[in-house]
Amino acid sequence: MSEFVRLSGFAELPAALKGAYVAIGNFDGMHRGHQRVVAELRERARAAGVPALILTFEPHPRDVFAPAPFMFRLTLGDAKAALAEALGLDGIIVLPFDTAFSQTEAELFVSDFLVGALGVKGVIIGSDFHFGRQRRGTPAFLREKGAELGFAVETLDLVDEGDEVISSSRIRAALSEGAVAAANRLLGYHWFFEGRVVKGDQRGRELGYPTANTMTQTGFQLAQGVYAVRAKVGGKLLDGVAAYGKPMFDNQRPPFETHLFDFDADIYGQTICVALIGHIRGQEVFKGLDDLIAAMDRDSRKARAMIAEARPIGALDEKLGFFG
């Protein structure tokens, strides 16, 4: 396949993607551990002369079974698709996940989806991956079915970093503490998210710092504070400084507010994609607006300096397009 394909089910699967090697998992973050899975996937697919696909699920199964969505998601479906494409895969299937789907028997998942719909050549999963009703689809179960039905199965362990494995939960914890550099290192790229630009209270414009405001997802747990950022909007790549949290004003589920340097176009209703370059400071309460403005001036200078020194973490980071 020459063009990356994103699908939401099996009925629309192009014939050219049948017989692929497939990696299955939640892939929240598509971090360096996941990238190892993808590298193995590409290698196996290339050796077999077949396409390489990711099969993943939205929303995250943990959110489906919780009383309300609670997970701090690193990558929603669009971000996972962007990362899969940048990693050189042929496509991604983002299956809608709900309680009804969770009751699919493991045997049916294999026979109807992996074999019947996809005709898989091989499957790669993490060693902790389970699927199907009551999580009966263990790695051992899948290997047994693969031997029976004629497809290869490979399981991979998580990647170690120091004394801990690289995991989505570890990256969430880093971001919730404002440890952007640590999170980006574990991810292997600068963490990004996107949202639609909405009207705010216009207070930033009154202070000389107009902002592009985006409402954050439920469960968004990034540390409140100020960040140096790069943003893509309307086909432009822009530098900026962003604030999350409004301790001097209404701080109930605040928007993420991005001030874009040397830019003042009307972008309401457009999608903005923001990558975190660095953490500048935590949120503070100032005595008055003059002190707040002075702090914003300092933050902007620091953000410009951080961005000027920033470099792509690797080839994936370059392909994502935040470094020109």
mmCIF file of C-alpha atoms in Angstrom:
data_model
loop_
_atom_site.group_PDB
_atom_site.id
_atom_site.type_symbol
_atom_site.label_atom_id
_atom_site.label_comp_id
_atom_site.label_asym_id
_atom_site.label_seq_id
_atom_site.Cartn_x
_atom_site.Cartn_y
_atom_site.Cartn_z
ATOM 1 C CA MET A 1 0.000 0.000 0.000
ATOM 2 C CA SER A 2 1.381 3.396 -0.936
ATOM 3 C CA GLU A 3 -1.129 5.458 1.049
ATOM 4 C CA PHE A 4 -1.750 5.177 4.783
ATOM 5 C CA VAL A 5 -5.280 3.985 5.608
ATOM 6 C CA ARG A 6 -7.305 4.648 8.750
ATOM 7 C CA LEU A 7 -10.346 2.444 9.326
ATOM 8 C CA SER A 8 -13.006 2.128 12.023
ATOM 9 C CA GLY A 9 -14.051 -1.439 11.219
ATOM 10 C CA PHE A 10 -13.389 -4.484 9.081
ATOM 11 C CA ALA A 11 -16.139 -4.068 6.467
ATOM 12 C CA GLU A 12 -14.225 -1.258 4.730
ATOM 13 C CA LEU A 13 -10.895 -3.092 4.671
ATOM 14 C CA PRO A 14 -9.216 -2.701 1.254
ATOM 15 C CA ALA A 15 -8.331 -6.006 -0.386
ATOM 16 C CA ALA A 16 -4.675 -4.938 -0.480
ATOM 17 C CA LEU A 17 -4.551 -4.946 3.352
ATOM 18 C CA LYS A 18 -5.800 -8.519 3.728
ATOM 19 C CA GLY A 19 -3.167 -10.977 4.904
ATOM 20 C CA ALA A 20 -1.282 -8.349 6.902
ATOM 21 C CA TYR A 21 0.925 -8.643 9.945
ATOM 22 C CA VAL A 22 -1.033 -6.979 12.763
ATOM 23 C CA ALA A 23 -0.019 -5.566 16.138
ATOM 24 C CA ILE A 24 -2.907 -5.464 18.628
ATOM 25 C CA GLY A 25 -3.126 -3.268 21.711
ATOM 26 C CA ASN A 26 -4.314 -0.016 23.225
ATOM 27 C CA PHE A 27 -1.078 1.811 22.299
ATOM 28 C CA ASP A 28 -1.904 4.834 24.457
ATOM 29 C CA GLY A 29 1.023 7.168 23.897
ATOM 30 C CA MET A 30 2.696 5.082 21.183
ATOM 31 C CA HIS A 31 5.788 5.403 23.390
ATOM 32 C CA ARG A 32 9.216 3.854 22.887
ATOM 33 C CA GLY A 33 7.990 0.498 24.177
ATOM 34 C CA HIS A 34 5.203 0.521 21.609
ATOM 35 C CA GLN A 35 7.674 1.663 18.971
ATOM 36 C CA ARG A 36 9.685 -1.508 19.606
ATOM 37 C CA VAL A 37 6.527 -3.491 18.831
ATOM 38 C CA VAL A 38 6.048 -1.436 15.658
ATOM 39 C CA ALA A 39 9.658 -2.009 14.588
ATOM 40 C CA GLU A 40 9.209 -5.764 14.980
ATOM 41 C CA LEU A 41 5.907 -5.530 13.128
ATOM 42 C CA ARG A 42 7.481 -3.733 10.180
ATOM 43 C CA GLU A 43 10.351 -6.226 10.070
ATOM 44 C CA ARG A 44 8.051 -9.268 10.093
ATOM 45 C CA ALA A 45 5.724 -7.739 7.508
ATOM 46 C CA ARG A 46 8.614 -6.786 5.228
ATOM 47 C CA ALA A 47 10.114 -10.271 5.461
ATOM 48 C CA ALA A 48 6.737 -11.826 4.592
ATOM 49 C CA GLY A 49 5.993 -9.282 1.854
ATOM 50 C CA VAL A 50 2.691 -8.227 3.448
ATOM 51 C CA PRO A 51 1.240 -4.958 4.854
ATOM 52 C CA ALA A 52 1.788 -3.873 8.476
ATOM 53 C CA LEU A 53 -1.257 -2.762 10.479
ATOM 54 C CA ILE A 54 -2.148 -1.718 14.010
ATOM 55 C CA LEU A 55 -5.452 -2.817 15.529
ATOM 56 C CA THR A 56 -6.455 -0.680 18.499
ATOM 57 C CA PHE A 57 -9.536 0.422 20.429
ATOM 58 C CA GLU A 58 -11.354 3.668 21.309
ATOM 59 C CA PRO A 59 -12.279 4.625 23.905
ATOM 60 C CA HIS A 60 -9.792 2.958 26.214
ATOM 61 C CA PRO A 61 -11.412 -0.158 27.745
ATOM 62 C CA ARG A 62 -10.697 1.098 31.269
ATOM 63 C CA ASP A 63 -12.873 4.147 30.620
ATOM 64 C CA VAL A 64 -15.714 1.950 29.380
ATOM 65 C CA PHE A 65 -15.850 -0.029 32.612
ATOM 66 C CA ALA A 66 -15.393 2.969 34.920
ATOM 67 C CA PRO A 67 -18.420 4.878 36.323
ATOM 68 C CA ALA A 68 -17.213 7.854 34.274
ATOM 69 C CA PRO A 69 -14.232 8.491 31.975
ATOM 70 C CA PHE A 70 -11.235 8.960 34.227
ATOM 71 C CA MET A 71 -8.043 8.108 32.371
ATOM 72 C CA PHE A 72 -5.564 10.781 31.373
ATOM 73 C CA ARG A 73 -5.303 9.735 27.739
ATOM 74 C CA LEU A 74 -1.973 10.371 26.057
ATOM 75 C CA THR A 75 -3.178 9.750 22.499
ATOM 76 C CA LEU A 76 -6.735 9.586 21.237
ATOM 77 C CA GLY A 77 -7.584 7.973 17.904
ATOM 78 C CA ASP A 78 -6.417 10.829 15.665
ATOM 79 C CA ALA A 79 -3.065 11.084 17.440
ATOM 80 C CA LYS A 80 -2.524 7.327 17.315
ATOM 81 C CA ALA A 81 -3.235 7.382 13.583
ATOM 82 C CA ALA A 82 -0.768 10.244 13.048
ATOM 83 C CA LEU A 83 1.910 8.365 14.964
ATOM 84 C CA ALA A 84 1.237 5.088 13.153
ATOM 85 C CA GLU A 85 1.588 6.846 9.808
ATOM 86 C CA ALA A 86 4.789 8.610 10.890
ATOM 87 C CA LEU A 87 6.178 5.235 11.977
ATOM 88 C CA GLY A 88 5.790 3.932 8.443
ATOM 89 C CA LEU A 89 2.863 1.560 8.860
ATOM 90 C CA ASP A 90 0.347 0.857 6.118
ATOM 91 C CA GLY A 91 -2.723 1.533 8.210
ATOM 92 C CA ILE A 92 -4.530 1.526 11.523
ATOM 93 C CA ILE A 93 -7.902 0.068 12.493
ATOM 94 C CA VAL A 94 -9.465 1.941 15.422
ATOM 95 C CA LEU A 95 -12.297 -0.294 16.632
ATOM 96 C CA PRO A 96 -15.101 1.300 18.682
ATOM 97 C CA PHE A 97 -15.032 -0.312 22.132
ATOM 98 C CA ASP A 98 -18.121 -0.593 24.343
ATOM 99 C CA THR A 99 -19.617 -3.043 26.839
ATOM 100 C CA ALA A 100 -21.269 -5.047 24.054
ATOM 101 C CA PHE A 101 -17.966 -5.452 22.210
ATOM 102 C CA SER A 102 -16.274 -6.443 25.475
ATOM 103 C CA GLN A 103 -18.526 -9.523 25.601
ATOM 104 C CA THR A 104 -17.079 -10.888 22.348
ATOM 105 C CA GLU A 105 -15.749 -14.352 23.036
ATOM 106 C CA ALA A 106 -12.009 -14.691 22.531
ATOM 107 C CA GLU A 107 -12.569 -17.554 20.075
ATOM 108 C CA LEU A 108 -14.942 -15.398 18.016
ATOM 109 C CA PHE A 109 -12.510 -12.474 17.996
ATOM 110 C CA VAL A 110 -9.867 -14.738 16.500
ATOM 111 C CA SER A 111 -12.054 -16.654 14.027
ATOM 112 C CA ASP A 112 -14.246 -13.781 12.799
ATOM 113 C CA PHE A 113 -11.961 -10.777 13.023
ATOM 114 C CA LEU A 114 -8.340 -11.880 12.841
ATOM 115 C CA VAL A 115 -8.860 -14.807 10.458
ATOM 116 C CA GLY A 116 -12.184 -14.119 8.711
ATOM 117 C CA ALA A 117 -11.999 -10.355 8.208
ATOM 118 C CA LEU A 118 -8.255 -9.681 8.212
ATOM 119 C CA GLY A 119 -6.793 -13.013 7.124
ATOM 120 C CA VAL A 120 -3.750 -12.222 9.244
ATOM 121 C CA LYS A 121 -0.330 -13.545 8.351
ATOM 122 C CA GLY A 122 0.869 -12.937 11.876
ATOM 123 C CA VAL A 123 0.037 -11.132 15.110
ATOM 124 C CA ILE A 124 2.273 -9.268 17.560
ATOM 125 C CA ILE A 125 1.107 -8.405 21.085
ATOM 126 C CA GLY A 126 2.607 -7.289 24.372
ATOM 127 C CA SER A 127 3.188 -9.968 26.968
ATOM 128 C CA ASP A 128 0.483 -8.411 29.181
ATOM 129 C CA PHE A 129 -2.205 -8.155 26.470
ATOM 130 C CA HIS A 130 -5.590 -9.845 27.059
ATOM 131 C CA PHE A 131 -8.752 -9.700 24.959
ATOM 132 C CA GLY A 132 -12.283 -11.041 24.731
ATOM 133 C CA ARG A 133 -14.955 -11.759 27.308
ATOM 134 C CA GLN A 134 -13.557 -12.053 30.836
ATOM 135 C CA ARG A 135 -10.104 -11.417 29.333
ATOM 136 C CA ARG A 136 -9.870 -15.062 28.294
ATOM 137 C CA GLY A 137 -7.755 -14.190 25.280
ATOM 138 C CA THR A 138 -4.334 -14.590 26.848
ATOM 139 C CA PRO A 139 -1.038 -14.649 24.921
ATOM 140 C CA ALA A 140 -0.951 -18.450 25.423
ATOM 141 C CA PHE A 141 -4.493 -18.748 24.056
ATOM 142 C CA LEU A 142 -3.587 -16.684 20.980
ATOM 143 C CA ARG A 143 -0.460 -18.753 20.309
ATOM 144 C CA GLU A 144 -2.559 -21.927 20.486
ATOM 145 C CA LYS A 145 -5.107 -20.497 18.051
ATOM 146 C CA GLY A 146 -2.387 -19.273 15.730
ATOM 147 C CA ALA A 147 -0.885 -22.761 15.542
ATOM 148 C CA GLU A 148 -4.343 -24.198 14.885
ATOM 149 C CA LEU A 149 -5.471 -21.657 12.276
ATOM 150 C CA GLY A 150 -2.215 -20.947 10.508
ATOM 151 C CA PHE A 151 -0.900 -17.568 11.615
ATOM 152 C CA ALA A 152 2.236 -16.625 13.545
ATOM 153 C CA VAL A 153 2.030 -15.108 17.045
ATOM 154 C CA GLU A 154 4.805 -13.205 18.779
ATOM 155 C CA THR A 155 4.739 -11.643 22.249
ATOM 156 C CA LEU A 156 7.106 -8.881 23.351
ATOM 157 C CA ASP A 157 8.063 -7.770 26.852
ATOM 158 C CA LEU A 158 8.004 -4.135 27.923
ATOM 159 C CA VAL A 159 11.149 -2.047 27.411
ATOM 160 C CA ASP A 160 13.216 -1.149 30.487
ATOM 161 C CA GLU A 161 14.471 2.356 31.241
ATOM 162 C CA GLY A 162 16.599 2.438 34.375
ATOM 163 C CA ASP A 163 14.829 0.569 37.143
ATOM 164 C CA GLU A 164 11.391 0.856 35.521
ATOM 165 C CA VAL A 165 9.705 -0.226 32.318
ATOM 166 C CA ILE A 166 8.571 2.333 29.776
ATOM 167 C CA SER A 167 4.804 2.487 30.249
ATOM 168 C CA SER A 168 1.881 4.767 29.542
ATOM 169 C CA SER A 169 1.182 5.098 33.270
ATOM 170 C CA ARG A 170 4.751 6.248 33.924
ATOM 171 C CA ILE A 171 4.425 8.902 31.211
ATOM 172 C CA ARG A 172 1.055 10.059 32.579
ATOM 173 C CA ALA A 173 2.646 10.433 36.001
ATOM 174 C CA ALA A 174 5.498 12.510 34.546
ATOM 175 C CA LEU A 175 3.118 14.864 32.722
ATOM 176 C CA SER A 176 0.928 15.226 35.802
ATOM 177 C CA GLU A 177 4.033 16.488 37.633
ATOM 178 C CA GLY A 178 5.084 18.843 34.828
ATOM 179 C CA ALA A 179 8.116 16.672 34.028
ATOM 180 C CA VAL A 180 7.865 17.331 30.296
ATOM 181 C CA ALA A 181 11.462 16.423 29.436
ATOM 182 C CA ALA A 182 11.136 13.045 31.168
ATOM 183 C CA ALA A 183 7.802 12.302 29.479
ATOM 184 C CA ASN A 184 9.134 13.281 26.060
ATOM 185 C CA ARG A 185 12.207 11.082 26.541
ATOM 186 C CA LEU A 186 10.034 8.064 27.361
ATOM 187 C CA LEU A 187 7.741 8.811 24.437
ATOM 188 C CA GLY A 188 10.550 9.335 21.945
ATOM 189 C CA TYR A 189 8.848 12.481 20.648
ATOM 190 C CA HIS A 190 7.433 15.728 22.006
ATOM 191 C CA TRP A 191 4.013 14.954 23.462
ATOM 192 C CA PHE A 192 1.183 16.631 21.573
ATOM 193 C CA PHE A 193 -2.577 16.899 21.685
ATOM 194 C CA GLU A 194 -5.191 18.715 19.650
ATOM 195 C CA GLY A 195 -8.474 20.490 20.124
ATOM 196 C CA ARG A 196 -10.828 22.975 18.538
ATOM 197 C CA VAL A 197 -10.171 26.654 19.242
ATOM 198 C CA VAL A 198 -13.045 28.125 21.255
ATOM 199 C CA LYS A 199 -13.861 31.597 22.526
ATOM 200 C CA GLY A 200 -12.600 32.289 26.014
ATOM 201 C CA ASP A 201 -13.173 35.157 28.418
ATOM 202 C CA GLN A 202 -10.939 37.446 26.263
ATOM 203 C CA ARG A 203 -8.896 38.302 29.368
ATOM 204 C CA GLY A 204 -5.627 37.357 27.647
ATOM 205 C CA ARG A 205 -6.281 39.827 24.841
ATOM 206 C CA GLU A 206 -6.950 42.566 27.418
ATOM 207 C CA LEU A 207 -3.585 41.774 29.022
ATOM 208 C CA GLY A 208 -1.738 41.916 25.689
ATOM 209 C CA TYR A 209 -1.541 38.139 25.333
ATOM 210 C CA PRO A 210 -4.382 36.872 23.112
ATOM 211 C CA THR A 211 -4.713 33.106 23.345
ATOM 212 C CA ALA A 212 -6.059 30.211 21.310
ATOM 213 C CA ASN A 213 -8.143 28.335 23.867
ATOM 214 C CA THR A 214 -8.960 24.643 23.642
ATOM 215 C CA MET A 215 -11.155 22.674 26.018
ATOM 216 C CA THR A 216 -9.351 19.664 27.408
ATOM 217 C CA GLN A 217 -10.669 16.108 27.489
ATOM 218 C CA THR A 218 -12.250 14.653 30.605
ATOM 219 C CA GLY A 219 -9.461 13.210 32.718
ATOM 220 C CA PHE A 220 -6.825 15.650 31.418
ATOM 221 C CA GLN A 221 -4.242 15.677 34.208
ATOM 222 C CA LEU A 222 -1.355 17.692 32.844
ATOM 223 C CA ALA A 223 0.214 19.686 35.672
ATOM 224 C CA GLN A 224 -1.210 23.170 35.822
ATOM 225 C CA GLY A 225 1.465 25.611 34.824
ATOM 226 C CA VAL A 226 3.180 27.408 31.953
ATOM 227 C CA TYR A 227 4.801 25.684 28.972
ATOM 228 C CA ALA A 228 6.888 26.448 25.911
ATOM 229 C CA VAL A 229 5.034 25.000 22.924
ATOM 230 C CA ARG A 230 5.034 24.488 19.197
ATOM 231 C CA ALA A 231 1.649 24.517 17.460
ATOM 232 C CA LYS A 232 0.255 23.562 14.076
ATOM 233 C CA VAL A 233 -2.850 25.423 12.971
ATOM 234 C CA GLY A 234 -4.232 26.277 9.540
ATOM 235 C CA GLY A 235 -1.185 24.814 7.818
ATOM 236 C CA LYS A 236 1.221 26.985 9.834
ATOM 237 C CA LEU A 237 3.871 25.936 12.363
ATOM 238 C CA LEU A 238 4.043 28.483 15.171
ATOM 239 C CA ASP A 239 5.946 28.986 18.414
ATOM 240 C CA GLY A 240 4.204 29.986 21.593
ATOM 241 C CA VAL A 241 3.807 29.987 25.330
ATOM 242 C CA ALA A 242 0.837 28.254 26.930
ATOM 243 C CA ALA A 243 -0.859 28.215 30.301
ATOM 244 C CA TYR A 244 -2.993 25.508 31.821
ATOM 245 C CA GLY A 245 -4.948 26.514 34.914
ATOM 246 C CA LYS A 246 -6.356 29.851 36.037
ATOM 247 C CA PRO A 247 -5.602 30.184 39.787
ATOM 248 C CA MET A 248 -6.488 33.901 39.824
ATOM 249 C CA PHE A 249 -9.809 33.359 38.066
ATOM 250 C CA ASP A 250 -12.251 30.457 37.549
ATOM 251 C CA ASN A 251 -10.099 27.319 37.818
ATOM 252 C CA GLN A 252 -12.806 24.674 37.310
ATOM 253 C CA ARG A 253 -11.768 22.544 34.313
ATOM 254 C CA PRO A 254 -9.792 25.378 32.726
ATOM 255 C CA PRO A 255 -9.013 25.533 29.018
ATOM 256 C CA PHE A 256 -5.510 25.120 27.652
ATOM 257 C CA GLU A 257 -4.545 28.638 26.565
ATOM 258 C CA THR A 258 -1.866 29.075 23.911
ATOM 259 C CA HIS A 259 -0.403 32.468 23.054
ATOM 260 C CA LEU A 260 1.109 32.193 19.563
ATOM 261 C CA PHE A 261 4.064 34.483 18.961
ATOM 262 C CA ASP A 262 3.794 37.033 16.146
ATOM 263 C CA PHE A 263 0.366 35.755 15.111
ATOM 264 C CA ASP A 264 -3.044 37.374 15.395
ATOM 265 C CA ALA A 265 -5.332 35.700 12.835
ATOM 266 C CA ASP A 266 -8.880 34.593 13.618
ATOM 267 C CA ILE A 267 -8.694 30.815 14.116
ATOM 268 C CA TYR A 268 -11.910 30.225 16.082
ATOM 269 C CA GLY A 269 -13.389 26.858 15.207
ATOM 270 C CA GLN A 270 -10.153 25.548 13.709
ATOM 271 C CA THR A 271 -8.183 22.608 15.076
ATOM 272 C CA ILE A 272 -4.915 23.377 16.812
ATOM 273 C CA CYS A 273 -2.302 20.723 17.527
ATOM 274 C CA VAL A 274 0.060 21.632 20.372
ATOM 275 C CA ALA A 275 3.376 19.964 21.250
ATOM 276 C CA LEU A 276 5.001 20.560 24.631
ATOM 277 C CA ILE A 277 8.614 21.695 24.260
ATOM 278 C CA GLY A 278 9.304 22.403 27.925
ATOM 279 C CA HIS A 279 7.896 23.272 31.345
ATOM 280 C CA ILE A 280 8.562 26.845 32.469
ATOM 281 C CA ARG A 281 6.907 27.047 35.890
ATOM 282 C CA GLY A 282 3.957 25.954 37.960
ATOM 283 C CA GLN A 283 0.885 28.102 38.386
ATOM 284 C CA GLU A 284 1.196 31.059 40.715
ATOM 285 C CA VAL A 285 -1.165 33.608 42.240
ATOM 286 C CA PHE A 286 0.003 37.194 41.785
ATOM 287 C CA LYS A 287 -0.854 40.302 43.802
ATOM 288 C CA GLY A 288 -2.330 42.073 40.812
ATOM 289 C CA LEU A 289 -2.528 42.277 37.037
ATOM 290 C CA ASP A 290 0.742 44.217 36.715
ATOM 291 C CA ASP A 291 2.629 41.393 38.395
ATOM 292 C CA LEU A 292 0.791 38.862 36.241
ATOM 293 C CA ILE A 293 1.738 40.708 33.039
ATOM 294 C CA ALA A 294 5.370 40.951 34.150
ATOM 295 C CA ALA A 295 5.384 37.192 34.747
ATOM 296 C CA MET A 296 3.866 36.599 31.313
ATOM 297 C CA ASP A 297 6.637 38.705 29.775
ATOM 298 C CA ARG A 298 9.262 36.591 31.550
ATOM 299 C CA ASP A 299 7.476 33.380 30.522
ATOM 300 C CA SER A 300 7.475 34.458 26.868
ATOM 301 C CA ARG A 301 11.206 35.175 26.909
ATOM 302 C CA LYS A 302 11.908 31.795 28.498
ATOM 303 C CA ALA A 303 9.635 30.032 26.015
ATOM 304 C CA ARG A 304 11.395 31.629 23.039
ATOM 305 C CA ALA A 305 14.773 30.577 24.443
ATOM 306 C CA MET A 306 13.598 26.996 25.105
ATOM 307 C CA ILE A 307 12.147 26.654 21.619
ATOM 308 C CA ALA A 308 15.297 28.070 20.009
ATOM 309 C CA GLU A 309 17.346 25.333 21.706
ATOM 310 C CA ALA A 310 14.874 22.499 21.109
ATOM 311 C CA ARG A 311 15.778 19.701 18.734
ATOM 312 C CA PRO A 312 13.861 16.639 17.508
ATOM 313 C CA ILE A 313 14.293 13.643 19.796
ATOM 314 C CA GLY A 314 14.584 11.326 16.818
ATOM 315 C CA ALA A 315 13.307 10.469 13.370
ATOM 316 C CA LEU A 316 9.708 10.019 14.573
ATOM 317 C CA ASP A 317 9.749 13.482 16.137
ATOM 318 C CA GLU A 318 10.921 14.971 12.842
ATOM 319 C CA LYS A 319 8.207 13.208 10.856
ATOM 320 C CA LEU A 320 5.463 14.557 13.134
ATOM 321 C CA GLY A 321 6.177 18.017 11.730
ATOM 322 C CA PHE A 322 6.784 20.179 14.793
ATOM 323 C CA PHE A 323 10.338 21.063 13.758
ATOM 324 C CA GLY A 324 9.800 22.408 10.252
#
